[in-house]
Short mmCIF file of C-alpha atoms in Angstrom, two decimals:
data_model
loop_
_atom_site.label_atom_id
_atom_site.label_comp_id
_atom_site.label_asym_id
_atom_site.label_seq_id
_atom_site.Cartn_x
_atom_site.Cartn_y
_atom_site.Cartn_z
CA MET A 1 100.84 83.72 107.59
CA HIS A 2 98.97 82.38 104.54
CA SER A 3 98.54 85.85 103.05
CA PHE A 4 102.22 85.81 102.11
CA PRO A 5 103.31 84.56 98.66
CA GLU A 6 104.17 80.88 98.58
CA PRO A 7 107.97 81.37 98.28
CA ALA A 8 107.93 83.22 101.63
CA LEU A 9 105.73 80.78 103.58
CA ALA A 10 108.44 78.35 104.69
CA LEU A 11 110.60 81.15 106.12
CA VAL A 12 107.58 82.79 107.76
CA GLY A 13 106.67 79.47 109.35
CA GLU A 14 110.17 78.89 110.71
CA MET A 15 110.42 82.38 112.15
CA THR A 16 106.92 82.20 113.64
CA GLN A 17 107.72 78.92 115.42
CA ALA A 18 110.97 80.31 116.81
CA ALA A 19 109.15 83.40 118.15
CA LYS A 20 106.38 81.24 119.60
CA ALA A 21 108.95 79.28 121.61
CA ASP A 22 110.39 82.43 123.17
CA PRO A 23 107.96 85.37 122.86
CA ALA A 24 109.98 87.48 125.31
CA ARG A 25 112.66 87.80 122.59
CA ALA A 26 110.22 88.18 119.70
CA VAL A 27 109.96 91.48 117.80
CA ALA A 28 107.01 91.72 115.40
CA PHE A 29 107.42 93.55 112.11
CA GLN A 30 105.24 94.10 109.04
CA GLY A 31 106.27 92.30 105.91
CA ALA A 32 107.86 89.15 104.58
CA PRO A 33 111.34 88.01 105.64
CA GLY A 34 113.94 90.25 104.01
CA CYS A 35 111.96 93.52 104.20
CA ASN A 36 113.24 96.67 105.85
CA GLY A 37 111.25 95.94 109.01
CA HIS A 38 113.11 92.64 109.30
CA ARG A 39 116.42 94.46 108.85
CA ALA A 40 115.45 97.10 111.41
CA ALA A 41 114.51 94.48 114.01
CA LEU A 42 117.86 92.69 113.69
CA GLU A 43 119.90 95.89 113.69
CA TYR A 44 118.02 97.35 116.65
CA ASP A 45 118.36 94.10 118.67
CA PRO A 46 120.66 91.47 117.12
CA ASP A 47 119.55 88.91 119.73
CA CYS A 48 115.84 89.25 118.97
CA LEU A 49 113.62 86.72 117.20
CA PRO A 50 111.98 88.61 114.30
CA LEU A 51 108.29 87.74 113.83
CA PRO A 52 106.94 88.51 110.32
CA CYS A 53 103.35 89.80 110.18
CA PHE A 54 101.35 90.52 107.04
CA SER A 55 100.00 93.93 108.13
CA PHE A 56 100.82 96.67 110.61
CA GLU A 57 97.67 95.74 112.54
CA ASP A 58 98.90 92.13 112.76
CA ALA A 59 102.26 93.28 114.14
CA LEU A 60 100.59 95.43 116.80
CA ASP A 61 98.14 92.64 117.66
CA ALA A 62 101.06 90.22 118.10
CA VAL A 63 102.28 92.40 120.98
CA LYS A 64 98.82 92.86 122.46
CA ASP A 65 98.19 89.10 122.32
CA GLY A 66 101.55 88.20 123.88
CA GLN A 67 103.05 86.59 120.78
CA ALA A 68 105.86 89.16 120.84
CA ALA A 69 107.26 91.43 123.51
CA ARG A 70 107.78 94.31 121.07
CA ALA A 71 106.95 95.52 117.59
CA ILE A 72 109.09 97.68 115.34
CA ILE A 73 107.05 99.90 113.03
CA PRO A 74 108.11 102.50 110.41
CA ILE A 75 106.46 105.86 110.92
CA GLU A 76 108.22 108.21 108.46
CA ASN A 77 110.75 108.33 105.66
CA SER A 78 113.10 111.21 104.93
CA GLN A 79 112.19 111.15 101.26
CA HIS A 80 108.55 110.06 101.10
CA GLY A 81 107.06 111.32 104.37
CA ARG A 82 104.89 109.51 106.85
CA VAL A 83 103.85 105.90 106.46
CA ALA A 84 100.14 105.75 105.60
CA ASP A 85 97.68 104.96 108.42
CA ILE A 86 100.32 104.62 111.12
CA HIS A 87 99.15 107.77 112.92
CA PHE A 88 95.72 106.20 113.29
CA LEU A 89 97.02 102.80 114.32
CA LEU A 90 99.44 103.83 117.08
CA PRO A 91 96.94 105.68 119.31
CA GLU A 92 94.33 102.97 118.80
CA SER A 93 96.74 100.14 119.62
CA GLY A 94 97.01 100.89 123.33
CA LEU A 95 100.75 100.19 123.10
CA SER A 96 103.53 102.54 124.18
CA ILE A 97 106.55 103.77 122.25
CA THR A 98 109.70 102.66 124.08
CA GLY A 99 112.38 103.46 121.50
CA GLU A 100 113.21 104.72 118.04
CA TYR A 101 115.60 103.51 115.35
CA PHE A 102 116.81 105.18 112.15
CA LEU A 103 117.49 102.75 109.29
CA PRO A 104 119.41 103.81 106.15
CA ILE A 105 117.40 102.58 103.17
CA SER A 106 118.80 101.26 99.91
CA TYR A 107 116.88 99.38 97.24
CA ALA A 108 117.76 96.91 94.52
CA VAL A 109 115.88 95.90 91.39
CA MET A 110 115.49 92.12 91.25
CA ALA A 111 113.83 89.74 88.83
CA LEU A 112 113.80 86.29 87.22
CA PRO A 113 115.84 85.74 84.04
CA GLY A 114 113.91 84.98 80.86
CA ALA A 115 114.12 81.70 78.95
CA ASP A 116 117.23 82.93 77.14
CA GLY A 117 118.93 83.91 80.41
CA SER A 118 118.54 87.65 79.87
CA VAL A 119 117.00 89.93 82.50
CA GLY A 120 114.60 92.73 81.53
CA PRO A 121 113.36 94.99 80.12
CA PHE A 122 110.53 95.34 82.63
CA ALA A 123 106.96 96.45 82.19
CA ALA A 124 106.10 96.62 85.91
CA ALA A 125 107.82 96.94 89.27
CA TYR A 126 106.20 95.61 92.44
CA SER A 127 106.91 97.01 95.89
CA HIS A 128 105.46 98.77 98.93
CA PRO A 129 104.05 102.23 98.02
CA GLN A 130 106.75 103.88 100.15
CA ALA A 131 109.51 102.12 98.19
CA LEU A 132 107.88 102.97 94.89
CA GLY A 133 107.73 106.60 95.94
CA GLN A 134 111.39 106.54 96.96
CA THR A 135 112.43 105.16 93.54
CA ARG A 136 109.99 107.02 91.32
CA HIS A 137 112.67 108.84 89.28
CA TYR A 138 114.41 105.54 88.44
CA LEU A 139 111.13 103.90 87.40
CA ARG A 140 109.83 106.87 85.42
CA ALA A 141 113.07 107.24 83.48
CA ARG A 142 112.72 103.64 82.29
CA GLY A 143 108.98 103.61 81.67
CA ILE A 144 108.37 100.98 84.33
CA VAL A 145 104.86 101.00 85.78
CA PRO A 146 104.86 100.98 89.64
CA MET A 147 102.58 98.34 91.15
CA ALA A 148 101.79 98.52 94.88
CA TYR A 149 102.31 95.47 97.07
CA ALA A 150 101.96 94.95 100.83
CA ASP A 151 105.72 95.06 101.49
CA THR A 152 109.05 95.11 99.68
CA ALA A 153 110.25 91.57 100.35
CA GLY A 154 106.76 90.20 99.82
CA ALA A 155 106.87 91.82 96.40
CA ALA A 156 110.10 89.92 95.67
CA ALA A 157 108.45 86.66 96.73
CA PHE A 158 105.43 87.55 94.56
CA VAL A 159 107.63 88.12 91.50
CA LYS A 160 109.25 84.75 92.12
CA GLU A 161 105.84 83.10 92.49
CA GLN A 162 104.43 84.66 89.31
CA GLY A 163 107.43 83.68 87.19
CA ASP A 164 106.97 86.63 84.85
CA PRO A 165 110.34 87.90 83.49
CA ALA A 166 108.68 91.22 82.52
CA ALA A 167 108.06 92.00 86.21
CA CYS A 168 110.63 93.07 88.76
CA ALA A 169 110.60 93.91 92.46
CA ILE A 170 112.06 96.85 94.35
CA ALA A 171 113.35 95.48 97.66
CA PRO A 172 116.36 95.25 99.97
CA ARG A 173 119.23 93.22 98.53
CA ILE A 174 118.69 90.36 100.99
CA ALA A 175 115.28 89.62 99.44
CA ALA A 176 116.93 88.53 96.19
CA GLU A 177 119.06 86.04 98.13
CA LEU A 178 116.07 84.71 100.10
CA TYR A 179 113.78 84.23 97.09
CA GLY A 180 116.21 83.27 94.32
CA LEU A 181 116.00 86.41 92.18
CA GLU A 182 118.76 88.07 90.18
CA ILE A 183 119.83 91.59 91.11
CA VAL A 184 119.64 93.89 88.11
CA ALA A 185 120.59 97.21 89.72
CA GLU A 186 121.41 98.49 93.21
CA GLY A 187 121.15 101.85 94.92
CA VAL A 188 118.10 102.84 92.87
CA GLU A 189 116.60 105.07 95.58
CA ASP A 190 116.26 108.66 94.40
CA ALA A 191 118.16 110.10 97.40
CA HIS A 192 121.20 108.37 98.81
CA ASP A 193 120.62 109.72 102.32
CA ASN A 194 117.28 107.90 102.29
CA THR A 195 116.38 106.99 105.90
CA THR A 196 113.32 105.55 107.63
CA ARG A 197 112.49 106.20 111.25
CA PHE A 198 111.05 103.22 113.13
CA VAL A 199 109.50 103.19 116.60
CA ILE A 200 109.55 100.28 119.04
CA LEU A 201 106.28 99.51 120.80
CA ALA A 202 105.52 97.44 123.91
CA LYS A 203 102.61 96.86 126.27
CA GLN A 204 104.17 98.84 129.10
CA PRO A 205 105.64 102.34 128.79
CA LEU A 206 109.10 103.21 130.03
CA ASP A 207 109.16 104.97 133.37
CA PRO A 208 110.09 108.59 132.52
CA ALA A 209 112.25 108.62 135.67
CA SER A 210 114.52 106.05 134.00
CA LEU A 211 115.27 108.64 131.30
CA ALA A 212 116.56 111.29 133.71
CA GLY A 213 119.93 112.60 132.60
CA THR A 214 119.54 111.26 129.04
CA ARG A 215 118.40 112.85 125.80
CA ALA A 216 114.77 111.76 125.56
CA MET A 217 111.82 112.12 123.22
CA THR A 218 108.10 112.14 124.02
CA THR A 219 105.39 111.41 121.46
CA PHE A 220 101.75 112.34 121.94
CA VAL A 221 98.53 113.14 120.10
CA PHE A 222 96.17 115.98 120.94
CA GLU A 223 92.98 117.65 119.74
CA VAL A 224 92.59 121.37 120.34
CA ASN A 225 89.41 123.13 121.38
CA ASN A 226 87.22 124.30 118.51
CA GLN A 227 87.88 128.03 118.83
CA PRO A 228 89.95 130.67 117.02
CA ALA A 229 93.75 130.51 117.48
CA ALA A 230 93.49 127.36 119.62
CA LEU A 231 96.43 125.69 117.85
CA TYR A 232 98.52 128.85 118.03
CA LYS A 233 97.91 129.06 121.77
CA ALA A 234 98.53 125.34 122.25
CA LEU A 235 101.91 125.49 120.51
CA GLY A 236 102.82 128.53 122.57
CA SER A 237 102.86 126.21 125.58
CA PHE A 238 106.10 124.73 124.28
CA ALA A 239 107.65 127.96 123.04
CA THR A 240 107.22 129.79 126.35
CA ASN A 241 108.69 126.86 128.29
CA GLY A 242 111.67 126.32 126.00
CA VAL A 243 110.62 122.83 124.89
CA ASN A 244 111.70 121.92 121.35
CA MET A 245 108.98 120.36 119.19
CA THR A 246 110.63 118.32 116.43
CA LYS A 247 107.50 117.03 114.68
CA LEU A 248 103.91 118.17 114.22
CA GLU A 249 101.47 116.57 111.80
CA SER A 250 97.71 116.80 111.50
CA TYR A 251 95.15 114.22 110.44
CA GLN A 252 91.37 114.11 110.37
CA LYS A 253 89.20 112.07 112.70
CA GLY A 254 86.02 110.82 111.05
CA ALA A 255 84.31 111.93 107.86
CA SER A 256 83.00 115.27 109.11
CA PHE A 257 86.42 116.97 108.72
CA ALA A 258 85.46 119.00 111.79
CA ALA A 259 87.94 117.54 114.27
CA THR A 260 91.68 117.58 113.61
CA THR A 261 94.08 115.52 115.66
CA PHE A 262 97.75 116.47 115.87
CA TYR A 263 100.65 114.05 116.24
CA ALA A 264 103.75 115.56 117.88
CA ASP A 265 107.26 114.76 119.08
CA ILE A 266 109.07 116.89 121.63
CA GLU A 267 112.51 116.70 123.17
CA GLY A 268 112.37 115.76 126.85
CA ALA A 269 110.11 113.64 129.02
CA PRO A 270 107.64 114.04 131.89
CA GLY A 271 109.54 114.76 135.07
CA ASP A 272 111.42 117.57 133.38
CA PRO A 273 109.83 120.71 134.89
CA ALA A 274 109.71 122.48 131.51
CA VAL A 275 107.97 119.51 129.85
CA ASP A 276 105.53 119.12 132.72
CA GLN A 277 104.59 122.80 132.60
CA ALA A 278 104.25 122.77 128.80
CA ILE A 279 101.88 119.79 128.91
CA ARG A 280 99.80 121.40 131.69
CA GLU A 281 99.43 124.54 129.58
CA LEU A 282 98.68 122.48 126.47
CA ALA A 283 95.83 120.72 128.31
CA PHE A 284 94.13 124.06 128.90
CA HIS A 285 93.70 124.51 125.12
CA CYS A 286 92.80 120.90 124.27
CA LYS A 287 89.85 118.53 124.27
CA ASP A 288 92.12 115.54 124.58
CA ILE A 289 95.83 114.67 125.02
CA ARG A 290 97.21 111.16 124.87
CA LEU A 291 100.86 110.39 125.62
CA LEU A 292 102.15 107.59 123.40
CA GLY A 293 105.49 107.18 125.17
CA SER A 294 108.79 108.65 126.28
CA TYR A 295 111.99 106.98 125.13
CA PRO A 296 115.72 107.55 124.53
CA GLN A 297 116.55 109.78 121.59
CA ALA A 298 118.31 107.74 118.91
CA ARG A 299 119.69 110.60 116.86
CA ALA A 300 121.00 113.99 117.93
CA ARG A 301 118.93 116.78 116.47
CA GLY A 302 120.46 119.93 115.03
#
């Protein structure tokens, strides 16, 4: 809690106490009140009690420790790609994905007025690296230096705390209202179909049988055997069984760069004969497979 800027601490304290009183309704998110994770939690479950956490690890630990029943975590953005480190954190957390949510993203520039009441020009803009990447054309065109911060709304609170009129924050509009900043510009994201995909995590996985008859997704990680064409053969498991793979990303395990782990999403869930057969065939070509969860599909895929 005390890693947040001072202007955010009172709100963080209030929200933490509310979640502590009813952890079954609590949904942990990374960031200060007013960030996109906060928005996603309330839009996904309007009756939840959002629990702000300083880091992604803190949000996952809140679920593991029983402070929250669920966490909502961003994993990829349509414009700026995957969220750094999340592919390492999810498998290590021991939690299961139980849902997904797609949040349209729009950013505002916000700042404190100067002594004469004017706002800007700005030398630096503070925000999460994802937000800075999603607004890079706007910042570059104005010669504003991007400065990374832990989260978008926390950056707004930081700008308020510093009191420097030459600094601005890139954050959701609500952050300006929460931290007493003036909105200078809105809709500054470089693509106006900007969307972030969040996943919902809990201690217990959904029973795949509960997904029968619905459009479902399954997420898993796997490491193929160290032999020629192993990945080609592994992916053939899905092609030959008619299972659609919607996402495949690789990342390195350890510093040797000798073992590559793959993160994948497929349509369907265990219990579907095609999915079951595909996973059995995949196992033949792999050192390790770990299912991270099956859950309802939130968005129809073309």
